[in-house]
Coordinates of C-alpha atoms in Angstrom, one line a residue:
Chain A
M1 CA 39.3 92.4 -81.5
L2 CA 39.1 91.8 -77.8
R3 CA 39.7 88.1 -78.4
W4 CA 42.9 88.9 -80.3
A5 CA 44.1 91.2 -77.6
T6 CA 43.5 88.5 -75.0
F7 CA 45.4 86.0 -76.9
A8 CA 48.3 88.4 -77.5
W9 CA 48.5 89.2 -73.8
L10 CA 48.4 85.5 -73.0
G11 CA 51.2 84.8 -75.5
L12 CA 53.4 87.6 -74.1
T13 CA 52.9 86.3 -70.5
L14 CA 53.9 82.8 -71.6
V15 CA 57.0 84.1 -73.4
F16 CA 57.9 86.1 -70.3
I17 CA 57.6 83.0 -68.1
A18 CA 59.3 80.5 -70.4
A19 CA 61.9 82.6 -72.2
P20 CA 64.7 82.5 -69.5
T21 CA 64.4 78.7 -69.3
L22 CA 64.3 78.4 -73.1
I23 CA 67.4 80.5 -73.5
A24 CA 69.3 78.4 -70.9
I25 CA 68.3 75.3 -72.8
V26 CA 69.4 76.7 -76.1
V27 CA 72.7 77.8 -74.7
A28 CA 73.3 74.3 -73.3
F29 CA 73.6 73.1 -76.8
S30 CA 75.8 76.0 -78.0
S31 CA 79.1 75.2 -79.6
A32 CA 80.7 78.4 -78.5
E33 CA 83.2 78.4 -75.6
L34 CA 81.4 81.2 -73.7
V35 CA 77.8 81.7 -72.9
K36 CA 76.5 83.4 -76.0
F37 CA 73.0 83.9 -77.4
P38 CA 72.0 83.0 -80.1
P39 CA 74.7 80.4 -80.5
D40 CA 76.8 79.9 -83.7
G41 CA 76.4 76.1 -83.8
Y42 CA 75.1 73.2 -81.8
T43 CA 76.7 70.3 -79.8
F44 CA 76.2 67.9 -76.9
K45 CA 79.7 68.4 -75.6
W46 CA 78.7 70.6 -72.6
F47 CA 76.6 67.9 -71.2
A48 CA 79.5 65.5 -71.4
S49 CA 81.8 68.2 -70.0
A50 CA 79.5 69.1 -67.1
W51 CA 78.7 65.6 -66.0
G52 CA 82.3 64.7 -66.5
K53 CA 83.2 67.1 -63.7
E54 CA 83.2 65.3 -60.3
L55 CA 82.2 68.6 -58.7
F56 CA 78.8 68.5 -60.4
W57 CA 77.8 64.9 -60.1
R58 CA 78.9 64.7 -56.5
A59 CA 76.8 67.8 -55.8
A60 CA 73.9 66.3 -57.6
L61 CA 74.2 63.2 -55.5
V62 CA 74.2 65.4 -52.3
S63 CA 71.1 67.2 -53.5
L64 CA 69.3 64.0 -54.5
L65 CA 70.1 62.5 -51.1
V66 CA 69.0 65.5 -49.2
A67 CA 65.8 65.9 -51.2
L68 CA 64.9 62.2 -50.9
S69 CA 65.6 62.0 -47.2
A70 CA 63.7 65.3 -46.5
M71 CA 60.8 63.8 -48.5
A72 CA 61.0 60.5 -46.6
I73 CA 60.6 62.2 -43.2
T74 CA 58.2 65.0 -44.2
V75 CA 55.6 62.9 -46.0
P76 CA 54.7 60.7 -42.9
A77 CA 55.1 63.7 -40.6
G78 CA 53.0 66.0 -42.8
V79 CA 50.2 63.5 -43.2
A80 CA 50.1 62.9 -39.5
A81 CA 50.1 66.6 -38.8
A82 CA 47.3 67.1 -41.3
L83 CA 45.2 64.4 -39.7
A84 CA 45.7 65.9 -36.3
I85 CA 44.9 69.4 -37.5
R86 CA 41.6 68.1 -39.1
R87 CA 40.5 66.6 -35.8
S88 CA 41.2 69.7 -33.7
S89 CA 38.7 72.2 -32.6
V90 CA 38.4 75.4 -34.7
A91 CA 40.7 77.5 -32.4
T92 CA 43.4 74.9 -32.1
R93 CA 43.1 74.2 -35.8
R94 CA 43.9 77.8 -36.7
M95 CA 46.8 77.9 -34.5
L96 CA 48.3 74.6 -35.7
E97 CA 47.8 75.6 -39.4
L98 CA 49.7 78.7 -38.7
V99 CA 52.5 76.9 -37.0
F100 CA 52.8 74.4 -39.8
M101 CA 52.7 77.1 -42.5
S102 CA 55.2 79.3 -40.7
P103 CA 58.3 78.0 -42.6
L104 CA 56.7 79.7 -45.6
L105 CA 56.4 83.0 -43.8
V106 CA 59.7 83.2 -42.0
P107 CA 62.5 84.5 -44.3
A108 CA 64.7 81.6 -45.4
I109 CA 67.8 83.5 -44.3
V110 CA 66.5 83.8 -40.7
L111 CA 65.6 80.1 -40.6
S112 CA 68.9 78.9 -41.9
L113 CA 70.8 81.3 -39.5
A114 CA 68.8 79.9 -36.6
I115 CA 69.5 76.3 -37.7
L116 CA 73.2 77.1 -38.1
V117 CA 73.5 78.6 -34.6
G118 CA 71.4 75.8 -33.1
S119 CA 73.4 73.0 -34.7
V120 CA 76.7 74.6 -33.5
L121 CA 75.2 74.9 -30.0
I122 CA 74.3 71.2 -29.8
G123 CA 77.4 70.1 -31.6
A124 CA 75.6 68.7 -34.6
T125 CA 77.9 70.2 -37.2
D126 CA 77.7 67.4 -39.8
A127 CA 76.7 69.3 -42.9
P128 CA 74.4 66.6 -44.6
L129 CA 72.5 66.1 -41.3
R130 CA 72.0 69.9 -41.0
L131 CA 70.8 70.2 -44.6
W132 CA 68.4 67.4 -44.1
A133 CA 66.9 69.0 -41.0
A134 CA 66.6 72.4 -42.6
H135 CA 65.2 71.1 -45.9
S136 CA 62.7 69.0 -43.9
I137 CA 61.4 72.2 -42.2
I138 CA 61.0 74.2 -45.4
V139 CA 59.2 71.5 -47.4
L140 CA 56.9 70.3 -44.6
P141 CA 54.2 73.0 -45.3
Y142 CA 53.8 71.8 -48.8
V143 CA 53.0 68.2 -47.7
V144 CA 50.7 69.4 -44.9
R145 CA 48.8 71.7 -47.3
T146 CA 48.2 69.3 -50.1
T147 CA 47.2 66.6 -47.6
L148 CA 44.7 68.9 -45.8
A149 CA 43.3 69.9 -49.2
S150 CA 42.7 66.2 -50.1
L151 CA 41.2 65.5 -46.6
A152 CA 38.8 68.3 -47.1
G153 CA 37.9 66.9 -50.5
M154 CA 36.9 63.5 -49.1
P155 CA 33.2 62.6 -49.5
P156 CA 31.4 63.2 -46.2
G157 CA 30.8 60.3 -43.9
V158 CA 33.0 57.6 -45.5
E159 CA 35.2 57.2 -42.5
E160 CA 32.2 56.9 -40.1
A161 CA 30.6 54.5 -42.5
A162 CA 33.7 52.3 -42.4
A163 CA 33.6 52.4 -38.6
T164 CA 30.0 51.3 -38.6
Q165 CA 31.1 48.4 -40.8
G166 CA 33.4 47.2 -38.2
A167 CA 36.7 48.8 -39.3
S168 CA 39.0 49.8 -36.4
P169 CA 40.6 53.3 -36.5
W170 CA 43.7 51.8 -38.1
Q171 CA 41.7 49.9 -40.7
V172 CA 39.7 53.1 -41.5
F173 CA 42.9 54.9 -42.2
R174 CA 44.4 52.0 -44.2
Y175 CA 41.4 51.2 -46.4
I176 CA 39.5 54.4 -46.6
T177 CA 41.4 57.6 -45.7
L178 CA 44.8 56.7 -47.2
P179 CA 43.6 55.6 -50.6
L180 CA 41.4 58.7 -50.9
I181 CA 44.1 61.2 -49.9
T182 CA 46.9 59.5 -51.9
P183 CA 46.7 62.0 -54.8
G184 CA 47.3 64.9 -52.4
V185 CA 50.0 63.1 -50.5
L186 CA 51.9 62.3 -53.8
A187 CA 51.6 65.8 -54.9
G188 CA 53.0 67.0 -51.6
A189 CA 55.9 64.6 -51.9
A190 CA 56.6 65.9 -55.4
F191 CA 56.6 69.4 -54.2
A192 CA 58.8 68.5 -51.3
F193 CA 61.3 67.0 -53.7
I194 CA 61.4 69.9 -56.1
I195 CA 61.5 72.6 -53.4
S196 CA 64.4 70.9 -51.7
F197 CA 66.3 70.0 -54.8
D198 CA 66.0 73.6 -56.0
N199 CA 66.8 75.4 -52.7
V200 CA 69.7 77.9 -52.5
S201 CA 69.0 80.3 -49.6
V202 CA 68.8 77.7 -46.8
S203 CA 71.6 75.5 -48.1
L204 CA 73.9 78.5 -48.5
F205 CA 74.5 78.7 -44.7
L206 CA 74.6 75.0 -44.0
V207 CA 76.8 73.3 -46.5
N208 CA 80.5 72.8 -46.1
Q209 CA 82.7 73.6 -49.0
K210 CA 83.6 70.0 -49.9
T211 CA 80.0 68.8 -50.3
P212 CA 77.8 71.6 -51.8
T213 CA 74.4 70.9 -53.1
L214 CA 73.9 71.2 -56.9
P215 CA 72.5 74.7 -57.0
L216 CA 75.4 75.9 -54.8
A217 CA 78.0 74.0 -57.0
I218 CA 76.6 75.8 -60.0
M219 CA 76.9 79.2 -58.3
N220 CA 80.4 78.5 -57.2
Y221 CA 81.4 77.4 -60.7
V222 CA 79.9 80.5 -62.4
E223 CA 82.0 82.7 -60.2
Y224 CA 85.1 81.6 -62.1
N225 CA 83.9 80.1 -65.3
F226 CA 81.3 81.2 -67.8
D227 CA 81.0 78.3 -70.3
P228 CA 77.8 76.6 -71.3
S229 CA 78.3 73.6 -69.1
V230 CA 76.4 75.5 -66.4
A231 CA 73.5 75.8 -68.8
A232 CA 73.8 72.1 -69.5
I233 CA 73.5 71.3 -65.8
S234 CA 70.5 73.7 -65.5
T235 CA 68.8 72.0 -68.4
T236 CA 69.2 68.7 -66.7
M237 CA 67.6 70.1 -63.5
V238 CA 64.7 71.5 -65.6
A239 CA 64.3 68.1 -67.2
L240 CA 64.2 66.5 -63.8
S241 CA 61.6 68.9 -62.4
L242 CA 59.5 68.5 -65.5
A243 CA 59.8 64.7 -65.2
V244 CA 58.5 64.9 -61.6
A245 CA 55.7 67.2 -62.6
W246 CA 54.8 64.9 -65.5
L247 CA 54.7 61.9 -63.1
V248 CA 52.4 63.7 -60.7
E249 CA 50.2 64.8 -63.6
R250 CA 50.0 61.2 -64.9
M251 CA 49.2 59.8 -61.4
V252 CA 46.8 62.3 -60.0
G253 CA 46.3 65.3 -62.3
L254 CA 48.4 68.4 -61.3
R255 CA 45.6 70.8 -61.9
R256 CA 43.5 69.3 -59.1
I257 CA 46.3 69.9 -56.6
L258 CA 47.3 73.4 -57.7
Q259 CA 43.7 74.7 -57.3
Chain B
M1 CA 17.3 34.7 -19.7
I2 CA 16.1 33.2 -23.0
E3 CA 17.3 34.8 -26.2
G4 CA 13.8 36.0 -27.3
S5 CA 13.2 38.0 -24.2
I6 CA 16.2 40.2 -24.5
P7 CA 15.4 43.4 -26.4
A8 CA 17.6 44.1 -29.5
L9 CA 18.1 47.6 -28.3
E10 CA 17.6 49.4 -25.1
L11 CA 18.2 53.1 -24.3
Q12 CA 17.9 54.1 -20.6
G13 CA 18.0 57.8 -19.6
V14 CA 20.2 58.6 -22.5
T15 CA 21.3 62.3 -22.6
K16 CA 23.5 64.2 -25.0
R17 CA 24.7 67.7 -24.2
F18 CA 26.7 69.9 -26.5
G19 CA 28.1 72.7 -24.3
A20 CA 25.1 74.4 -22.7
T21 CA 22.5 72.9 -25.1
T22 CA 20.8 69.5 -24.4
A23 CA 20.3 67.7 -27.7
V24 CA 18.8 64.5 -26.2
D25 CA 17.1 64.7 -22.8
N26 CA 16.8 61.6 -20.6
L27 CA 15.5 59.4 -23.4
S28 CA 14.4 55.8 -22.8
L29 CA 13.4 53.4 -25.6
T30 CA 13.2 49.7 -26.0
V31 CA 13.2 48.0 -29.5
T32 CA 12.3 44.4 -29.7
R33 CA 13.9 42.0 -32.2
G34 CA 12.6 42.4 -35.8
E35 CA 10.8 45.6 -34.9
F36 CA 10.9 48.7 -37.2
I37 CA 10.8 51.9 -35.2
A38 CA 11.0 55.5 -36.5
L39 CA 12.3 58.6 -34.7
L40 CA 10.2 61.4 -36.2
G41 CA 10.8 65.1 -35.6
A42 CA 11.8 68.4 -37.1
S43 CA 15.5 69.2 -37.5
G44 CA 17.2 69.8 -34.2
C45 CA 14.8 67.6 -32.2
G46 CA 17.6 65.2 -31.2
K47 CA 16.7 62.3 -33.5
T48 CA 20.0 62.2 -35.3
S49 CA 22.0 62.6 -32.1
T50 CA 20.1 59.6 -30.7
L51 CA 20.9 57.5 -33.7
R52 CA 24.6 58.6 -33.6
M53 CA 24.8 57.6 -30.0
I54 CA 23.4 54.2 -30.8
A55 CA 26.1 53.9 -33.5
G56 CA 28.8 55.1 -31.1
L57 CA 29.6 58.1 -33.4
E58 CA 28.7 60.3 -30.5
Q59 CA 29.3 59.6 -26.8
A60 CA 26.3 59.8 -24.5
S61 CA 26.7 62.4 -21.7
A62 CA 24.6 60.2 -19.4
G63 CA 22.5 57.0 -19.6
T64 CA 23.0 53.5 -20.8
I65 CA 22.7 51.9 -24.3
R66 CA 22.4 48.1 -24.6
I67 CA 22.5 46.1 -27.8
R68 CA 21.1 42.6 -27.3
G69 CA 21.6 43.0 -23.5
E70 CA 25.2 44.0 -23.7
D71 CA 26.1 47.5 -22.4
V72 CA 27.8 49.3 -25.3
T73 CA 27.6 52.8 -24.0
T74 CA 31.3 53.3 -24.1
L75 CA 32.2 50.7 -26.8
P76 CA 33.8 52.2 -29.9
T77 CA 31.7 52.1 -33.1
H78 CA 33.6 49.3 -34.9
R79 CA 32.9 46.9 -32.0
R80 CA 29.1 47.4 -32.0
D81 CA 27.1 45.0 -34.1
I82 CA 25.3 47.5 -36.3
G83 CA 24.8 48.5 -39.9
M84 CA 24.0 52.0 -40.9
V85 CA 22.8 53.9 -44.0
F86 CA 23.9 57.5 -44.0
Q87 CA 22.1 60.5 -45.3
S88 CA 25.0 61.2 -47.7
L89 CA 25.1 57.4 -48.4
A90 CA 28.9 57.6 -47.9
L91 CA 29.7 54.8 -50.4
F92 CA 33.4 54.2 -50.7
P93 CA 34.1 55.9 -54.1
H94 CA 37.4 54.0 -54.7
M95 CA 35.8 50.6 -54.3
T96 CA 33.5 48.6 -56.6
V97 CA 29.9 47.8 -55.6
A98 CA 30.9 44.3 -54.5
D99 CA 33.8 45.6 -52.4
N100 CA 31.5 48.2 -50.8
V101 CA 29.0 45.6 -49.9
G102 CA 31.7 43.1 -48.7
F103 CA 33.7 45.7 -46.7
G104 CA 32.0 44.9 -43.3
L105 CA 32.5 41.2 -43.8
R106 CA 36.2 41.7 -44.7
M107 CA 36.7 43.9 -41.6
R108 CA 35.1 41.1 -39.5
G109 CA 37.7 38.7 -40.9
R110 CA 35.4 36.4 -42.8
N111 CA 36.9 34.1 -45.4
T112 CA 36.8 34.9 -49.2
A113 CA 34.2 32.3 -50.1
D114 CA 31.9 33.5 -47.3
I115 CA 32.2 37.1 -48.4
E116 CA 31.5 36.3 -52.0
R117 CA 28.4 34.3 -51.1
E118 CA 27.0 37.0 -48.7
V119 CA 27.8 39.8 -51.1
K120 CA 25.9 37.9 -53.8
S121 CA 22.9 37.4 -51.7
A122 CA 22.9 41.0 -50.4
L123 CA 23.0 42.3 -54.0
E124 CA 20.2 39.9 -55.0
L125 CA 18.1 41.2 -52.1
V126 CA 18.3 44.8 -53.4
R127 CA 18.0 43.6 -57.0
L128 CA 21.5 44.8 -58.1
S129 CA 22.9 41.5 -59.3
G130 CA 25.3 42.1 -62.2
Y131 CA 26.5 45.4 -60.8
E132 CA 29.3 43.9 -58.8
N133 CA 32.2 45.5 -60.7
R134 CA 30.7 48.9 -61.2
L135 CA 32.0 52.0 -59.3
P136 CA 29.5 54.0 -57.2
A137 CA 29.9 57.0 -59.4
S138 CA 28.8 55.1 -62.5
I139 CA 25.4 54.0 -61.1
S140 CA 22.1 56.0 -60.6
G141 CA 21.0 57.6 -57.3
G142 CA 18.5 54.9 -56.6
Q143 CA 21.0 52.2 -57.3
Q144 CA 23.5 53.9 -54.9
Q145 CA 20.8 53.9 -52.3
R146 CA 20.4 50.1 -52.7
V147 CA 24.1 49.6 -52.5
A148 CA 24.2 51.5 -49.2
L149 CA 21.4 49.3 -47.8
A150 CA 23.1 46.1 -49.1
R151 CA 26.3 47.2 -47.4
A152 CA 24.5 47.9 -44.1
L153 CA 22.8 44.5 -44.2
A154 CA 25.5 42.2 -45.6
A155 CA 27.0 41.3 -42.3
R156 CA 23.5 40.7 -40.8
P157 CA 23.9 43.2 -37.9
T158 CA 21.7 43.1 -34.8
I159 CA 20.5 46.6 -35.4
L160 CA 20.1 48.5 -38.7
L161 CA 20.2 52.3 -38.4
L162 CA 18.8 54.5 -41.2
D163 CA 19.6 58.2 -41.1
E164 CA 17.2 60.0 -43.5
P165 CA 18.4 57.8 -46.3
F166 CA 15.9 59.1 -48.8
S167 CA 16.1 62.8 -48.3
A168 CA 18.4 63.4 -51.3
L169 CA 16.1 61.6 -53.8
D170 CA 13.3 63.1 -55.9
R171 CA 9.7 62.5 -54.7
K172 CA 8.8 59.7 -57.1
L173 CA 11.9 57.6 -56.4
R174 CA 11.6 58.3 -52.7
E175 CA 8.1 56.9 -52.6
E176 CA 9.1 53.8 -54.6
L177 CA 12.1 53.1 -52.4
T178 CA 10.2 53.7 -49.2
L179 CA 7.8 50.9 -50.0
E180 CA 10.5 48.6 -51.4
F181 CA 12.8 49.0 -48.4
A182 CA 9.9 48.6 -45.9
E183 CA 8.9 45.3 -47.6
L184 CA 12.5 44.1 -47.8
L185 CA 13.3 44.8 -44.2
R186 CA 10.2 43.1 -43.0
R187 CA 11.2 40.1 -45.0
V188 CA 14.7 39.8 -43.5
E189 CA 13.3 40.7 -40.1
A190 CA 15.9 43.4 -39.5
T191 CA 15.6 45.3 -36.3
T192 CA 15.6 48.9 -37.6
V193 CA 15.8 52.4 -36.2
F194 CA 14.8 54.9 -38.8
V195 CA 15.4 58.6 -38.5
T196 CA 13.2 61.0 -40.6
H197 CA 11.5 64.3 -40.6
D198 CA 8.9 63.0 -43.1
Q199 CA 5.8 61.7 -41.3
E200 CA 4.5 59.9 -44.4
E201 CA 7.8 58.0 -44.6
A202 CA 7.7 57.2 -40.9
F203 CA 4.1 56.0 -41.0
A204 CA 4.5 54.0 -44.2
M205 CA 7.6 52.0 -43.0
S206 CA 7.4 51.7 -39.2
Q207 CA 5.5 49.5 -36.7
R208 CA 6.0 52.2 -34.0
V209 CA 6.9 55.9 -34.3
A210 CA 8.5 58.0 -31.6
V211 CA 7.6 61.7 -32.2
M212 CA 10.5 63.8 -30.8
Q213 CA 10.8 67.4 -29.9
A214 CA 13.5 69.3 -28.0
G215 CA 15.4 66.0 -27.2
R216 CA 12.4 64.2 -25.7
V217 CA 9.9 61.6 -27.0
L218 CA 6.5 63.2 -27.0
Q219 CA 4.7 60.1 -28.0
L220 CA 5.7 56.5 -28.9
D221 CA 2.9 54.6 -30.6
A222 CA 1.7 52.9 -33.7
P223 CA 1.4 55.2 -36.7
T224 CA -2.4 55.1 -36.8
A225 CA -2.6 56.0 -33.1
I226 CA -0.3 58.9 -33.5
F227 CA -2.2 60.1 -36.5
L228 CA -5.7 59.8 -35.0
R229 CA -4.9 60.2 -31.3
P230 CA -1.9 62.5 -30.8
A231 CA -0.9 62.6 -27.1
D232 CA -0.7 66.4 -26.9
V233 CA -1.0 69.6 -28.8
D234 CA 2.6 69.5 -30.1
V235 CA 2.2 66.1 -31.6
A236 CA -1.2 67.1 -33.0
R237 CA 0.3 70.1 -34.8
F238 CA 3.3 68.0 -36.0
V239 CA 1.1 65.3 -37.6
G240 CA -1.1 67.8 -39.3
M241 CA -4.0 68.2 -36.8
T242 CA -3.8 71.9 -37.3
N243 CA -7.1 72.9 -35.8
V244 CA -6.5 73.0 -32.1
L245 CA -9.0 75.0 -30.0
D246 CA -9.3 75.8 -26.3
A247 CA -12.5 74.4 -24.8
T248 CA -14.3 74.1 -21.4
V249 CA -16.3 71.1 -20.3
D250 CA -19.9 72.2 -19.5
A251 CA -22.0 71.3 -16.4
S252 CA -23.2 68.0 -17.8
G253 CA -19.7 66.8 -18.5
R254 CA -20.8 65.5 -21.9
N255 CA -20.2 68.6 -24.0
A256 CA -17.5 71.3 -24.4
T257 CA -18.0 74.9 -25.2
S258 CA -15.5 76.3 -27.8
A259 CA -15.2 78.7 -30.7
L260 CA -17.1 76.1 -32.7
G261 CA -20.0 76.2 -30.3
L262 CA -21.1 73.2 -28.2
V263 CA -19.1 70.1 -29.1
P264 CA -20.4 66.7 -27.9
L265 CA -17.7 64.6 -26.2
A266 CA -17.3 60.9 -26.6
T267 CA -16.6 60.2 -22.9
L268 CA -17.6 61.9 -19.6
F269 CA -15.3 64.7 -18.3
E270 CA -15.3 66.7 -15.1
P271 CA -17.5 69.8 -15.4
G272 CA -15.6 73.0 -15.8
Q273 CA -12.3 71.3 -16.9
Q274 CA -10.2 73.1 -19.4
I275 CA -9.3 71.0 -22.4
A276 CA -7.9 71.3 -26.0
I277 CA -9.8 69.8 -28.9
G278 CA -8.2 68.9 -32.2
V279 CA -9.7 68.4 -35.6
R280 CA -7.8 67.4 -38.8
P281 CA -8.5 69.8 -41.7
E282 CA -9.8 66.9 -43.9
H283 CA -12.5 66.3 -41.3
V284 CA -14.0 69.7 -41.7
R285 CA -16.8 69.3 -44.3
P286 CA -18.8 71.9 -46.2
G287 CA -22.6 71.9 -45.6
D288 CA -24.9 71.4 -42.6
A289 CA -24.6 68.4 -40.3
T290 CA -27.1 65.6 -40.7
G291 CA -26.6 63.4 -37.6
T292 CA -27.3 64.5 -34.1
T293 CA -23.7 64.1 -32.9
A294 CA -22.3 66.8 -35.1
V295 CA -21.3 70.4 -34.9
T296 CA -22.3 73.0 -37.5
F297 CA -20.8 76.5 -37.7
S298 CA -20.6 79.5 -40.1
A299 CA -17.3 80.9 -41.3
T300 CA -15.8 83.3 -43.8
V301 CA -13.4 82.1 -46.5
R302 CA -10.1 83.9 -46.1
S303 CA -8.0 82.1 -48.7
T304 CA -7.9 79.0 -50.9
A305 CA -5.0 77.1 -52.5
F306 CA -5.3 74.4 -55.2
R307 CA -2.9 71.6 -54.3
G308 CA -3.8 69.0 -57.0
R309 CA -5.5 66.2 -55.1
H310 CA -6.9 68.7 -52.6
V311 CA -8.0 72.3 -52.2
S312 CA -6.9 73.8 -48.9
V313 CA -9.1 76.5 -47.4
I314 CA -8.4 78.9 -44.6
L315 CA -11.6 79.9 -42.8
A316 CA -12.2 82.6 -40.2
L317 CA -14.6 82.0 -37.4
E318 CA -16.1 85.2 -36.0
R319 CA -16.5 85.3 -32.2
R320 CA -18.3 88.3 -30.8
G321 CA -15.8 90.4 -29.0
L322 CA -13.0 87.8 -29.1
G323 CA -11.7 88.4 -32.6
E324 CA -11.2 85.6 -35.2
T325 CA -10.3 82.0 -34.9
R326 CA -8.6 80.3 -37.8
I327 CA -9.9 76.9 -39.1
D328 CA -8.1 74.9 -41.8
M329 CA -10.2 72.8 -44.2
L330 CA -9.0 70.3 -46.8
L331 CA -11.5 69.6 -49.6
P332 CA -11.0 66.6 -51.9
H333 CA -10.6 67.8 -55.5
G334 CA -13.9 68.4 -57.3
V335 CA -16.1 68.9 -54.3
M336 CA -16.2 72.7 -54.5
T337 CA -13.9 75.6 -54.5
P338 CA -15.3 78.4 -52.3
R339 CA -14.5 82.0 -53.2
N340 CA -12.6 84.4 -50.9
G341 CA -14.9 86.4 -48.7
E342 CA -17.7 84.0 -49.1
A343 CA -19.6 83.0 -46.0
I344 CA -20.2 79.2 -45.8
R345 CA -21.6 76.6 -43.5
C346 CA -19.4 73.8 -42.3
C347 CA -19.7 70.8 -40.1
I348 CA -17.5 68.4 -38.1
D349 CA -18.5 64.9 -37.0
A350 CA -18.2 64.7 -33.3
A351 CA -16.5 61.3 -33.6
V352 CA -13.4 62.8 -35.1
V353 CA -13.0 65.5 -32.4
H354 CA -9.9 64.6 -30.5
V355 CA -9.6 65.7 -26.8
M356 CA -6.2 66.6 -25.3
A357 CA -4.9 68.3 -22.2
A358 CA -5.2 72.0 -22.3
V359 CA -1.9 73.9 -22.9

């Protein structure tokens, strides 16, 4: 009896989590001219229509570029930060951890407003550059965190053992530390990509109207149109996120990182 | 100077302070080439800090460390010519057995053929040929132990450092490996510094043992000397000479009065001198003494414990007006098992009574 109740509860929770996504995916294949659930018939035409719109694929390109460049800078920076944090004394360590986690705690609106004001002050009003800087800040905590977790999970003494074997600090990092923390670093990179690609709140303040990111292009579009091409775009984004998650799972096991 | 006269390792006044505590206090030690020396002591005595300073994993607060005559006190770990086996073994989990063993050679820039040959001979030495392509996680604890030793020896370092390498193993495997490693290291004539809290391990493997306490070496000597003639009361208690009694040399200078009565002394002492006498529990025998140079006394059995090969007995010695003195006795299995509360006669051969400075 209790068993069945547990399963029922689990099922309900799963439906609650997955239903919105599933509905969007179903609607993406709907043959109706307006968003309607359940659909009357099925078609692929909205994918063609959506990706035929320059607006969307240009926006997708902006998002991809911002996400990849944010990833490219935060992965080395985050790994370096994690290594430094680990070597610090307990008090310094607490402080540094707080500093590097703070982008998760400060409301995104405040952060983006600050970056907007700051960029105007120093005259760096180029939108992609601003976006890149802002996204780098918000994704950095994920890289630092997953790297710290994998550093903590390293077997004790292996770095010292390598040093006694004649490995210089750089060789210790190259042959021992890096291979052992690679799973955590890859997971951090994947998170960085997804978080950046998906972001609305920070981007909202910093894009210019000609080059929005994909989530903002979708928002703009929905204001005046309500056809299933939006759902088709969303479905593509879901597929991309799932693909990244699947890659990470294949390479390192997602469960280990999320713990 | 000729090569042979330079010690493999020399510590001079080495001190390590962590904040207000002094872990190693002005320690000096010389290890000759091919010698096997143990640092023996309870946890916190400074033995591990000493080893880590030799390896360069800790910086000495004061003093000088020389490896084969070269001052390495401030040299980083990777430039010291050492090999080390860690308590946690610290095998590289992402590398095969062969890559683990060959790591040091690779870091020292040796060519592939060289590395292959040295790895092969190191694995033969520890009897692990055929395990080259296994990962550390897929072999047994004893085999991992051997890989760790092979890795430390592969580059033929000047000094081999062993940091409690057997403490994670079960008793049987530990005893096996202790003897095997001791024999192996003698054969390759490795200069070895071995840190342990286990006196049996230290005695079985080493040519000399340094007994440490509170960051100092209390006694540095051959295992039998430490066992039979501990330098002071602390060493005596540490090596299991648990019966330590205050005594006073009598007017003749040939006997000492103690809780056991009049004890004959092997050499002449100054009359009236305060001394401490020590007797190992296994040297306390039941029954009356037969020779003339023996001490006999009566005591009450307080408790007995069966320990397999031995029965350990705690005796209480009555001293009029002075309360009780505790005497430990270790009886070989099968001799007798006294009952609690029983009054028995015991004796000690004067030859095994060890005289030390009074505390």
